[in-house]
Short mmCIF file of C-alpha atoms in Angstrom, two decimals:
data_model
loop_
_atom_site.label_atom_id
_atom_site.label_comp_id
_atom_site.label_asym_id
_atom_site.label_seq_id
_atom_site.Cartn_x
_atom_site.Cartn_y
_atom_site.Cartn_z
CA UNK A 2 119.15 146.36 36.05
CA UNK A 3 118.48 142.64 36.32
CA UNK A 4 115.12 141.69 38.17
CA UNK A 5 114.28 138.78 40.00
CA UNK A 6 111.20 137.02 38.76
CA UNK A 7 110.38 134.46 40.58
CA UNK A 8 107.84 131.98 38.89
CA UNK A 9 105.43 129.23 40.97
CA UNK A 10 102.71 126.86 38.92
CA UNK A 11 100.14 127.59 41.18
CA UNK A 12 96.10 126.45 42.04
CA UNK A 13 93.15 129.26 41.72
CA UNK A 14 93.06 129.38 44.91
CA UNK A 15 96.73 130.41 46.01
CA UNK A 16 98.45 127.01 46.53
CA UNK A 17 101.85 126.86 45.84
CA UNK A 18 102.35 123.25 47.43
CA UNK A 19 100.30 120.85 48.81
CA UNK A 20 100.67 119.92 52.37
CA UNK A 21 102.48 116.99 51.50
CA UNK A 22 104.77 119.29 49.57
CA UNK A 23 103.68 117.98 46.68
CA UNK A 24 103.14 119.42 43.09
CA UNK A 25 100.15 116.96 41.86
CA UNK A 26 98.35 120.11 40.85
CA UNK A 27 100.75 120.86 37.71
CA UNK A 28 98.79 120.18 34.83
CA UNK A 29 101.12 121.29 31.94
CA UNK A 30 104.84 119.72 30.78
CA UNK A 31 106.56 122.96 29.52
CA UNK A 32 107.78 120.29 26.11
CA UNK A 33 105.51 117.48 25.32
CA UNK A 34 103.65 116.39 22.20
CA UNK A 35 100.88 117.67 23.45
CA UNK A 36 102.27 120.96 24.53
CA UNK A 37 100.15 124.47 23.84
CA UNK A 38 101.73 126.40 20.71
CA UNK A 39 101.18 129.87 22.29
CA UNK A 40 102.25 128.64 26.15
CA UNK A 41 105.92 126.94 24.51
CA UNK A 42 106.20 130.32 22.84
CA UNK A 43 105.82 132.01 25.88
CA UNK A 44 107.84 129.60 28.13
CA UNK A 45 110.82 129.79 25.46
CA UNK A 46 110.38 133.58 25.76
CA UNK A 47 110.63 133.69 29.31
CA UNK A 48 113.27 131.35 28.72
CA UNK A 49 115.38 134.29 26.85
CA UNK A 50 114.76 136.20 29.16
CA UNK A 51 117.26 134.97 31.94
CA UNK A 52 120.28 133.74 32.42
CA UNK A 53 120.43 133.07 36.17
CA UNK A 54 118.49 130.11 38.49
CA UNK A 55 118.24 130.74 42.19
CA UNK A 56 117.06 127.38 44.18
CA UNK A 57 116.69 126.93 47.95
CA UNK A 58 118.45 123.71 49.00
CA UNK A 59 114.90 121.53 48.27
CA UNK A 60 113.88 122.31 45.46
CA UNK A 61 117.79 122.20 44.34
CA UNK A 62 117.57 118.63 45.82
CA UNK A 63 114.55 117.70 43.68
CA UNK A 64 115.89 118.92 40.54
CA UNK A 65 119.54 117.61 40.68
CA UNK A 66 118.77 113.86 39.89
CA UNK A 67 116.17 114.99 36.98
CA UNK A 68 117.06 118.58 34.98
CA UNK A 69 120.42 117.36 34.17
CA UNK A 70 119.57 113.93 32.13
CA UNK A 71 116.08 115.35 31.21
CA UNK A 72 116.56 114.52 27.66
CA UNK A 73 112.59 114.69 26.76
CA UNK A 74 112.80 118.32 27.79
CA UNK A 75 114.08 119.10 24.64
CA UNK A 76 115.01 122.85 23.78
CA UNK A 77 113.72 123.95 27.41
CA UNK A 78 115.83 121.61 29.08
CA UNK A 79 118.81 122.69 27.61
CA UNK A 80 118.00 126.08 28.75
CA UNK A 81 117.72 125.24 32.57
CA UNK A 82 120.32 123.45 32.39
CA UNK A 83 123.00 126.29 30.92
CA UNK A 84 121.68 128.41 33.13
CA UNK A 85 124.13 130.01 35.92
CA UNK A 86 122.82 128.30 39.29
CA UNK A 87 123.02 129.70 43.14
CA UNK A 88 121.72 127.52 45.31
CA UNK A 89 121.00 128.81 49.05
CA UNK A 90 121.68 126.40 51.35
CA UNK A 91 123.48 126.67 55.08
CA UNK A 92 124.64 123.20 55.35
CA UNK A 93 125.33 122.20 51.70
CA UNK A 94 129.29 123.28 50.21
CA UNK A 95 128.83 121.79 46.58
CA UNK A 96 125.67 122.03 44.41
CA UNK A 97 127.22 119.44 41.47
CA UNK A 98 124.64 120.04 37.84
CA UNK A 99 124.77 116.37 36.42
CA UNK A 100 127.48 117.33 33.84
CA UNK A 101 126.76 120.73 33.70
CA UNK A 102 128.30 123.68 35.80
CA UNK A 103 127.88 123.18 39.50
CA UNK A 104 125.90 125.60 41.41
CA UNK A 105 127.48 128.37 43.60
CA UNK A 106 126.49 127.51 47.09
CA UNK A 107 125.78 131.14 48.83
CA UNK A 108 124.82 131.38 52.47
CA UNK A 109 123.41 134.59 52.39
CA UNK A 110 120.67 135.04 49.52
CA UNK A 111 120.15 138.60 50.21
CA UNK A 112 123.59 140.03 49.60
CA UNK A 113 123.80 137.29 46.33
CA UNK A 114 121.00 138.26 44.97
CA UNK A 115 121.50 142.46 45.17
CA UNK A 116 124.47 141.79 43.70
CA UNK A 117 123.67 139.66 40.78
CA UNK A 118 121.50 142.08 40.42
CA UNK A 119 124.66 144.78 39.66
CA UNK A 120 126.12 143.06 37.37
CA UNK A 121 125.37 142.65 33.88
CA UNK A 122 123.25 140.25 32.05
CA UNK A 123 119.64 138.78 31.96
CA UNK A 124 117.00 138.62 34.75
CA UNK A 125 117.16 135.88 37.80
CA UNK A 126 114.70 133.31 37.70
CA UNK A 127 113.64 132.45 41.51
CA UNK A 128 112.57 128.22 40.73
CA UNK A 129 110.11 127.19 43.57
CA UNK A 130 112.13 127.52 46.66
CA UNK A 131 108.07 128.84 48.24
CA UNK A 132 109.94 129.65 51.99
CA UNK A 133 112.89 130.87 50.10
CA UNK A 134 110.83 133.21 48.27
CA UNK A 135 108.51 134.41 51.09
CA UNK A 136 112.11 135.89 52.38
CA UNK A 137 112.99 137.64 49.59
CA UNK A 138 109.78 139.28 49.19
CA UNK A 139 109.73 140.12 53.01
CA UNK A 140 113.84 141.39 52.10
CA UNK A 141 112.63 143.47 48.98
CA UNK A 142 114.13 142.28 46.44
CA UNK A 143 111.73 140.38 44.29
CA UNK A 144 110.34 142.39 41.09
CA UNK A 145 108.15 139.77 39.54
CA UNK A 146 105.84 137.14 40.40
CA UNK A 147 105.01 134.65 37.70
CA UNK A 148 101.86 132.09 38.25
CA UNK A 149 101.23 130.12 36.12
CA UNK A 150 98.11 129.20 37.20
CA UNK A 151 96.30 125.17 36.58
CA UNK A 152 92.71 125.03 36.51
CA UNK A 153 91.94 123.33 39.70
CA UNK A 154 91.74 124.28 43.68
CA UNK A 155 93.30 122.00 46.98
CA UNK A 156 91.98 124.83 50.24
CA UNK A 157 95.06 122.92 51.92
CA UNK A 158 98.53 123.86 51.26
CA UNK A 159 101.32 126.51 50.99
CA UNK A 160 100.36 129.67 49.71
CA UNK A 161 102.13 131.48 47.10
CA UNK A 162 101.52 134.90 49.34
CA UNK A 163 101.08 134.80 52.73
CA UNK A 164 101.34 138.71 53.75
CA UNK A 165 99.49 142.06 52.07
CA UNK A 166 101.45 142.48 48.71
CA UNK A 167 100.37 145.51 46.29
CA UNK A 168 101.61 144.22 43.02
CA UNK A 169 100.55 145.64 40.02
CA UNK A 170 99.44 143.37 36.89
CA UNK A 171 101.63 142.90 33.29
CA UNK A 172 99.86 140.36 32.11
CA UNK A 173 97.22 138.50 31.83
CA UNK A 174 97.17 135.39 29.31
CA UNK A 175 94.97 132.27 29.05
CA UNK A 176 96.40 129.23 26.71
CA UNK A 177 94.18 126.07 25.20
CA UNK A 178 95.57 124.18 28.05
CA UNK A 179 93.81 125.03 30.68
CA UNK A 180 96.85 127.34 32.11
CA UNK A 181 96.64 131.02 33.06
CA UNK A 182 100.09 132.77 32.99
CA UNK A 183 99.52 135.86 35.30
CA UNK A 184 102.51 138.58 36.30
CA UNK A 185 102.42 140.83 38.36
CA UNK A 186 105.09 143.69 39.97
CA UNK A 187 105.64 143.71 42.99
CA UNK A 188 106.11 147.32 44.91
CA UNK A 189 108.68 146.72 47.07
#
């Protein structure tokens, strides 16, 4: 059975979005001349493990005008752009993605994810989309949380976990660029 994996960039104090919704704390891009080779290998390995991306409407609106045209992202950008995409929205009727196949719009994320999990394929990736992530955690459909921890704190903002959770450590890896990858299994 496929898993739903959430990935969030976070601060050391569990902030995944600043008070204004921004991510100024993100300290590394997946691919640039300065990319730590071990970090790049980790991200590419993750990219090879997924074939479907789930986005909330706000994350979709932020991503749709950049990623389809982000040639500077190289192989990582190709992976992101070629994923099958689902956008969760109560207002959108269509979700184009540049010259790539459009995303499917769903108004019922839990049912959609449960259905996708039963199908053949690689894992599903929820990209950002904190409000959606919180509702999917509450519904018990999130299997793993990947946190890319940046070496800063913000004290205020939206947290990854806003409730009590028991998690199982799957991986803790530090990289030369200062980032730490923490992977946790979610008990549902």
